[in-house]
mmCIF file of C-alpha atoms in Angstrom:
data_model
loop_
_atom_site.group_PDB
_atom_site.id
_atom_site.type_symbol
_atom_site.label_atom_id
_atom_site.label_comp_id
_atom_site.label_asym_id
_atom_site.label_seq_id
_atom_site.Cartn_x
_atom_site.Cartn_y
_atom_site.Cartn_z
ATOM 1 C CA MET A 1 125.582 74.406 129.077
ATOM 2 C CA PRO A 2 125.058 78.122 129.887
ATOM 3 C CA ALA A 3 128.147 78.954 127.812
ATOM 4 C CA GLU A 4 126.675 77.093 124.823
ATOM 5 C CA ARG A 5 123.402 79.008 125.149
ATOM 6 C CA THR A 6 125.368 82.272 125.283
ATOM 7 C CA ARG A 7 127.212 81.376 122.062
ATOM 8 C CA GLU A 8 123.885 80.482 120.413
ATOM 9 C CA ARG A 9 122.453 83.877 121.346
ATOM 10 C CA THR A 10 125.496 85.920 120.386
ATOM 11 C CA ALA A 11 126.069 84.308 116.971
ATOM 12 C CA PRO A 12 122.916 85.828 115.346
ATOM 13 C CA VAL A 13 123.669 89.172 116.996
ATOM 14 C CA SER A 14 127.190 89.194 115.556
ATOM 15 C CA ALA A 15 125.843 88.319 112.105
ATOM 16 C CA ALA A 16 123.269 91.121 112.334
ATOM 17 C CA ARG A 17 126.000 93.591 113.273
ATOM 18 C CA ARG A 18 128.065 92.504 110.269
ATOM 19 C CA ARG A 19 125.061 92.973 107.979
ATOM 20 C CA ARG A 20 124.369 96.378 109.498
ATOM 21 C CA LEU A 21 127.983 97.420 109.078
ATOM 22 C CA ARG A 22 127.962 96.370 105.412
ATOM 23 C CA ALA A 23 124.719 98.300 104.864
ATOM 24 C CA ASP A 24 126.266 101.373 106.505
ATOM 25 C CA GLN A 25 129.317 101.089 104.260
ATOM 26 C CA ALA A 26 127.112 100.709 101.169
ATOM 27 C CA ARG A 27 125.144 103.826 102.071
ATOM 28 C CA GLN A 28 128.343 105.786 102.688
ATOM 29 C CA LEU A 29 129.795 104.618 99.366
ATOM 30 C CA ALA A 30 126.562 105.480 97.544
ATOM 31 C CA ASP A 31 126.774 109.039 98.892
ATOM 32 C CA LEU A 32 130.305 109.436 97.543
ATOM 33 C CA LEU A 33 129.507 107.907 94.158
ATOM 34 C CA ARG A 34 126.345 109.999 93.851
ATOM 35 C CA ARG A 35 128.288 113.229 94.232
ATOM 36 C CA GLN A 36 130.835 112.136 91.621
ATOM 37 C CA ALA A 37 128.081 111.127 89.227
ATOM 38 C CA LEU A 38 126.218 114.417 89.572
ATOM 39 C CA SER A 39 129.353 116.561 89.258
ATOM 40 C CA GLY A 40 130.620 114.865 86.092
ATOM 41 C CA GLY A 41 133.326 112.930 87.899
ATOM 42 C CA PHE A 42 133.053 109.864 85.647
ATOM 43 C CA PRO A 43 134.370 110.287 82.062
ATOM 44 C CA GLY A 44 131.566 109.699 79.595
ATOM 45 C CA GLY A 45 129.211 109.042 82.483
ATOM 46 C CA VAL A 46 130.514 105.473 82.854
ATOM 47 C CA LEU A 47 131.399 104.290 86.361
ATOM 48 C CA PRO A 48 134.575 102.217 86.936
ATOM 49 C CA LEU A 49 134.340 98.447 87.263
ATOM 50 C CA GLU A 50 133.151 97.102 90.602
ATOM 51 C CA ASP A 51 136.632 95.774 91.451
ATOM 52 C CA SER A 52 138.165 99.180 90.777
ATOM 53 C CA ILE A 53 135.596 100.952 92.952
ATOM 54 C CA GLY A 54 136.194 98.456 95.723
ATOM 55 C CA ALA A 55 139.958 98.969 95.548
ATOM 56 C CA ASP A 56 139.661 102.767 95.461
ATOM 57 C CA PHE A 57 137.377 102.902 98.498
ATOM 58 C CA ARG A 58 138.750 99.813 100.260
ATOM 59 C CA VAL A 59 135.432 98.016 100.502
ATOM 60 C CA SER A 60 134.272 94.558 99.453
ATOM 61 C CA ARG A 61 132.692 93.808 96.107
ATOM 62 C CA ASN A 62 129.409 93.006 97.868
ATOM 63 C CA THR A 63 129.428 96.490 99.411
ATOM 64 C CA VAL A 64 130.030 98.041 95.973
ATOM 65 C CA ARG A 65 127.109 96.081 94.533
ATOM 66 C CA GLN A 66 124.823 97.187 97.371
ATOM 67 C CA ALA A 67 125.834 100.813 96.827
ATOM 68 C CA LEU A 68 125.149 100.567 93.089
ATOM 69 C CA ASP A 69 121.790 98.953 93.842
ATOM 70 C CA LEU A 70 120.894 102.002 95.936
ATOM 71 C CA LEU A 71 121.812 104.346 93.093
ATOM 72 C CA ARG A 72 119.857 102.242 90.596
ATOM 73 C CA ALA A 73 116.803 102.395 92.871
ATOM 74 C CA GLU A 74 117.099 106.201 92.803
ATOM 75 C CA GLY A 75 117.131 106.147 89.006
ATOM 76 C CA LEU A 76 120.569 107.758 88.922
ATOM 77 C CA VAL A 77 122.443 104.916 87.200
ATOM 78 C CA GLU A 78 121.612 101.789 85.270
ATOM 79 C CA ARG A 79 123.466 98.735 84.016
ATOM 80 C CA GLN A 80 123.948 98.618 80.235
ATOM 81 C CA PRO A 81 125.169 95.374 78.599
ATOM 82 C CA GLY A 82 128.598 95.745 77.058
ATOM 83 C CA VAL A 83 129.091 99.178 78.644
ATOM 84 C CA GLY A 84 128.787 98.834 82.404
ATOM 85 C CA THR A 85 127.108 101.055 84.967
ATOM 86 C CA VAL A 86 126.285 104.455 83.467
ATOM 87 C CA VAL A 87 124.807 107.702 84.765
ATOM 88 C CA VAL A 88 121.328 108.135 83.271
ATOM 89 C CA CYS A 89 119.848 110.972 85.331
ATOM 90 C CA GLU A 90 121.068 114.566 85.379
ATOM 91 C CA LYS A 91 120.317 116.857 88.293
ATOM 92 C CA TYR A 92 120.449 120.620 87.936
ATOM 93 C CA ALA A 93 122.025 122.729 90.665
ATOM 94 C CA HIS A 94 119.687 125.331 92.173
ATOM 95 C CA GLY A 95 121.658 127.869 94.183
ATOM 96 C CA LEU A 96 120.342 129.011 97.543
ATOM 97 C CA ASP A 97 122.825 131.826 98.135
ATOM 98 C CA ARG A 98 121.302 134.307 95.652
ATOM 99 C CA LEU A 99 117.747 135.562 95.167
ATOM 100 C CA GLN A 100 116.916 134.650 91.584
ATOM 101 C CA GLY A 101 114.045 133.365 89.504
ATOM 102 C CA LEU A 102 114.228 129.862 88.079
ATOM 103 C CA ALA A 103 115.160 131.004 84.573
ATOM 104 C CA GLU A 104 117.992 133.116 86.005
ATOM 105 C CA THR A 105 119.201 130.276 88.209
ATOM 106 C CA LEU A 106 119.212 127.587 85.510
ATOM 107 C CA HIS A 107 120.048 129.627 82.406
ATOM 108 C CA GLU A 108 123.258 127.644 81.846
ATOM 109 C CA HIS A 109 121.311 124.392 81.620
ATOM 110 C CA GLY A 110 118.749 125.355 78.989
ATOM 111 C CA THR A 111 115.414 127.095 78.506
ATOM 112 C CA VAL A 112 112.864 127.440 81.279
ATOM 113 C CA THR A 113 109.253 127.745 80.131
ATOM 114 C CA ASN A 114 106.031 128.003 82.095
ATOM 115 C CA VAL A 115 102.641 126.410 81.641
ATOM 116 C CA VAL A 116 100.232 128.772 83.395
ATOM 117 C CA ARG A 117 97.525 126.534 84.820
ATOM 118 C CA THR A 118 95.699 129.217 86.814
ATOM 119 C CA ALA A 119 96.069 132.993 87.170
ATOM 120 C CA GLY A 120 93.452 135.142 88.867
ATOM 121 C CA PRO A 121 92.295 136.818 92.090
ATOM 122 C CA VAL A 122 91.329 134.724 95.114
ATOM 123 C CA PRO A 123 90.420 135.689 98.707
ATOM 124 C CA ALA A 124 93.605 135.553 100.774
ATOM 125 C CA PRO A 125 93.587 132.690 103.309
ATOM 126 C CA ALA A 126 94.576 133.865 106.787
ATOM 127 C CA PRO A 127 98.184 132.512 106.654
ATOM 128 C CA VAL A 128 98.722 134.151 103.248
ATOM 129 C CA ALA A 129 97.206 137.465 104.327
ATOM 130 C CA TRP A 130 99.331 137.537 107.467
ATOM 131 C CA ARG A 131 102.577 136.883 105.618
ATOM 132 C CA LEU A 132 101.833 139.351 102.793
ATOM 133 C CA ARG A 133 100.517 141.953 105.285
ATOM 134 C CA VAL A 134 97.166 142.380 103.555
ATOM 135 C CA PRO A 135 93.667 142.251 105.109
ATOM 136 C CA GLU A 136 92.351 138.731 105.625
ATOM 137 C CA HIS A 137 90.057 137.588 102.788
ATOM 138 C CA SER A 138 91.028 140.556 100.613
ATOM 139 C CA ASP A 139 91.897 139.555 97.064
ATOM 140 C CA VAL A 140 95.411 138.467 96.119
ATOM 141 C CA LEU A 141 96.645 137.197 92.783
ATOM 142 C CA TYR A 142 97.048 133.417 92.738
ATOM 143 C CA ILE A 143 99.214 131.846 90.025
ATOM 144 C CA GLU A 144 99.807 128.153 89.491
ATOM 145 C CA ARG A 145 102.546 127.292 86.999
ATOM 146 C CA LEU A 146 104.233 124.154 85.798
ATOM 147 C CA ARG A 147 107.901 125.009 85.203
ATOM 148 C CA LEU A 148 109.750 123.055 82.532
ATOM 149 C CA LEU A 149 113.455 122.892 81.731
ATOM 150 C CA ASN A 150 114.112 121.925 78.122
ATOM 151 C CA GLY A 151 110.585 120.559 77.970
ATOM 152 C CA LEU A 152 110.874 118.324 81.068
ATOM 153 C CA PRO A 153 108.647 118.998 84.115
ATOM 154 C CA LEU A 154 110.783 120.434 86.892
ATOM 155 C CA SER A 155 108.554 122.195 89.413
ATOM 156 C CA LEU A 156 104.995 123.119 90.300
ATOM 157 C CA ASP A 157 104.795 126.681 91.656
ATOM 158 C CA LEU A 158 101.885 128.108 93.656
ATOM 159 C CA THR A 159 102.285 131.876 94.048
ATOM 160 C CA TYR A 160 100.382 134.579 95.965
ATOM 161 C CA ILE A 161 100.943 138.291 95.212
ATOM 162 C CA PRO A 162 99.244 141.419 96.662
ATOM 163 C CA MET A 163 96.563 142.622 94.271
ATOM 164 C CA ASP A 164 97.954 146.135 93.717
ATOM 165 C CA ILE A 165 100.869 144.432 91.949
ATOM 166 C CA GLY A 166 98.997 141.343 90.835
ATOM 167 C CA ALA A 167 96.363 143.241 88.846
ATOM 168 C CA GLU A 168 99.070 144.427 86.457
ATOM 169 C CA LEU A 169 100.744 141.015 86.356
ATOM 170 C CA ILE A 170 97.634 139.355 84.896
ATOM 171 C CA GLY A 171 98.280 140.967 81.521
ATOM 172 C CA CYS A 172 101.995 140.156 81.457
ATOM 173 C CA ASP A 173 103.811 137.313 79.712
ATOM 174 C CA LEU A 174 103.811 134.798 82.556
ATOM 175 C CA GLU A 175 104.698 131.933 80.221
ATOM 176 C CA ASN A 176 108.138 133.216 79.256
ATOM 177 C CA THR A 177 109.148 135.649 82.006
ATOM 178 C CA ASP A 178 110.081 135.079 85.657
ATOM 179 C CA VAL A 179 107.654 136.681 88.105
ATOM 180 C CA PHE A 180 110.629 138.220 89.938
ATOM 181 C CA ARG A 181 111.621 140.205 86.860
ATOM 182 C CA LEU A 182 108.031 141.318 86.262
ATOM 183 C CA ILE A 183 107.589 142.492 89.854
ATOM 184 C CA GLU A 184 110.757 144.597 89.664
ATOM 185 C CA THR A 185 109.634 146.113 86.346
ATOM 186 C CA LEU A 186 106.112 146.926 87.543
ATOM 187 C CA THR A 187 107.136 148.351 90.926
ATOM 188 C CA GLY A 188 110.334 150.048 89.760
ATOM 189 C CA THR A 189 111.947 148.588 92.880
ATOM 190 C CA ARG A 190 114.538 145.855 93.280
ATOM 191 C CA LEU A 191 113.784 142.729 95.241
ATOM 192 C CA GLY A 192 115.797 142.630 98.424
ATOM 193 C CA SER A 193 115.586 139.409 100.443
ATOM 194 C CA ALA A 194 113.603 136.241 100.963
ATOM 195 C CA ASP A 195 112.756 133.912 103.842
ATOM 196 C CA ILE A 196 112.978 130.287 102.735
ATOM 197 C CA THR A 197 112.106 126.879 104.137
ATOM 198 C CA LEU A 198 113.157 123.692 102.355
ATOM 199 C CA GLU A 199 111.808 120.249 103.192
ATOM 200 C CA ALA A 200 110.926 116.935 101.586
ATOM 201 C CA VAL A 201 107.243 116.043 101.200
ATOM 202 C CA ASN A 202 105.374 113.253 99.442
ATOM 203 C CA ALA A 203 103.770 114.208 96.151
ATOM 204 C CA ASP A 204 99.973 114.274 96.336
ATOM 205 C CA ALA A 205 97.977 112.884 93.412
ATOM 206 C CA HIS A 206 97.575 116.296 91.741
ATOM 207 C CA SER A 207 101.237 117.293 92.039
ATOM 208 C CA ALA A 208 102.442 113.877 90.902
ATOM 209 C CA ALA A 209 100.248 113.975 87.809
ATOM 210 C CA VAL A 210 101.348 117.486 86.826
ATOM 211 C CA LEU A 211 105.039 116.754 87.431
ATOM 212 C CA GLN A 212 104.767 113.317 85.755
ATOM 213 C CA ALA A 213 106.222 111.748 88.896
ATOM 214 C CA PRO A 214 105.107 108.610 90.756
ATOM 215 C CA ARG A 215 102.347 109.284 93.269
ATOM 216 C CA GLY A 216 103.830 109.468 96.739
ATOM 217 C CA ALA A 217 107.338 110.151 95.407
ATOM 218 C CA ALA A 218 109.418 112.525 97.495
ATOM 219 C CA VAL A 219 109.563 116.084 96.160
ATOM 220 C CA LEU A 220 111.507 119.069 97.452
ATOM 221 C CA MET A 221 109.159 121.722 98.825
ATOM 222 C CA LEU A 222 110.572 125.240 98.854
ATOM 223 C CA GLU A 223 108.486 127.836 100.670
ATOM 224 C CA ARG A 224 109.730 131.336 99.914
ATOM 225 C CA LEU A 225 108.499 134.763 101.013
ATOM 226 C CA THR A 226 110.194 137.464 98.948
ATOM 227 C CA HIS A 227 110.448 141.143 99.922
ATOM 228 C CA LEU A 228 111.220 144.307 98.031
ATOM 229 C CA CYS A 229 114.399 146.065 99.089
ATOM 230 C CA ASP A 230 112.284 148.319 101.343
ATOM 231 C CA GLY A 231 111.120 145.243 103.259
ATOM 232 C CA ARG A 232 107.606 144.911 101.864
ATOM 233 C CA PRO A 233 106.580 141.249 101.260
ATOM 234 C CA VAL A 234 105.348 140.866 97.681
ATOM 235 C CA ASP A 235 105.607 137.201 96.668
ATOM 236 C CA LEU A 236 104.708 134.085 98.682
ATOM 237 C CA GLU A 237 105.520 130.829 96.879
ATOM 238 C CA PHE A 238 105.120 127.133 97.529
ATOM 239 C CA ILE A 239 107.330 125.329 95.009
ATOM 240 C CA ARG A 240 107.415 121.559 94.572
ATOM 241 C CA PHE A 241 110.559 120.419 92.752
ATOM 242 C CA ARG A 242 111.089 116.952 91.319
ATOM 243 C CA GLY A 243 113.811 115.676 93.610
ATOM 244 C CA ASP A 244 115.317 113.502 90.888
ATOM 245 C CA ARG A 245 115.972 116.533 88.663
ATOM 246 C CA ILE A 246 117.180 119.227 91.048
ATOM 247 C CA SER A 247 119.779 119.631 93.771
ATOM 248 C CA MET A 248 120.054 122.548 96.154
ATOM 249 C CA SER A 249 123.433 124.151 96.835
ATOM 250 C CA GLY A 250 124.787 127.230 98.540
ATOM 251 C CA LEU A 251 127.784 128.836 100.187
ATOM 252 C CA LEU A 252 127.439 129.322 103.934
ATOM 253 C CA HIS A 253 129.679 131.371 106.226
ATOM 254 C CA ARG A 254 130.075 130.754 109.942
ATOM 255 C CA SER A 255 129.372 133.921 111.883
ATOM 256 C CA ALA A 256 131.900 135.200 114.401
#
């Protein structure tokens, strides 16, 4: 009798482990297929048949279907009758190993334009003043821009700049020129380095509406403090990228 009870208890556990293992395999396969899809690894953007994928990766057809379901839920692929599973979403690579403005970074992918939603002086909040090394509550230039790539919303940028530079920026062409390029022109000094933090956050109602993304959708938040080559901080940005349209990449070296 005890042995029968043991078998009754262990049977559901074994089934749960099998389901968990299949889910793990589907997630792993989705990661591999995602990278191929985003790097142009499928001719014409059409994925192989499910049986072919299963044979290539040595997984069951059910695992392949689960992996494709994950990619469909992300909006990366969709099933088209008579064609198969096709890539329908393109992500643009944003490099993290060079200090560049968005137009410089994505110039190979098309035209970056800016919708300037706000541009004017505001009293510097304490965290902004501290990071830009200006007196607390002194004026800084605040700029809010919607950045578009080929007409599609890509990021919402909130920027703070010390007023001695910002006063001259107000009259510049902020719609068609990267702020980085304008700062270098106005100061006559090259930008040198930037401190960055990258994390995923949920889009608030305002950000979602501006970026035309679902409310609560995950967006990539890049916080960047940029310095001139002499070390002076001149540009503090909080940038929300649509995660379904951008990917971050870089080349890292292991120190000795």
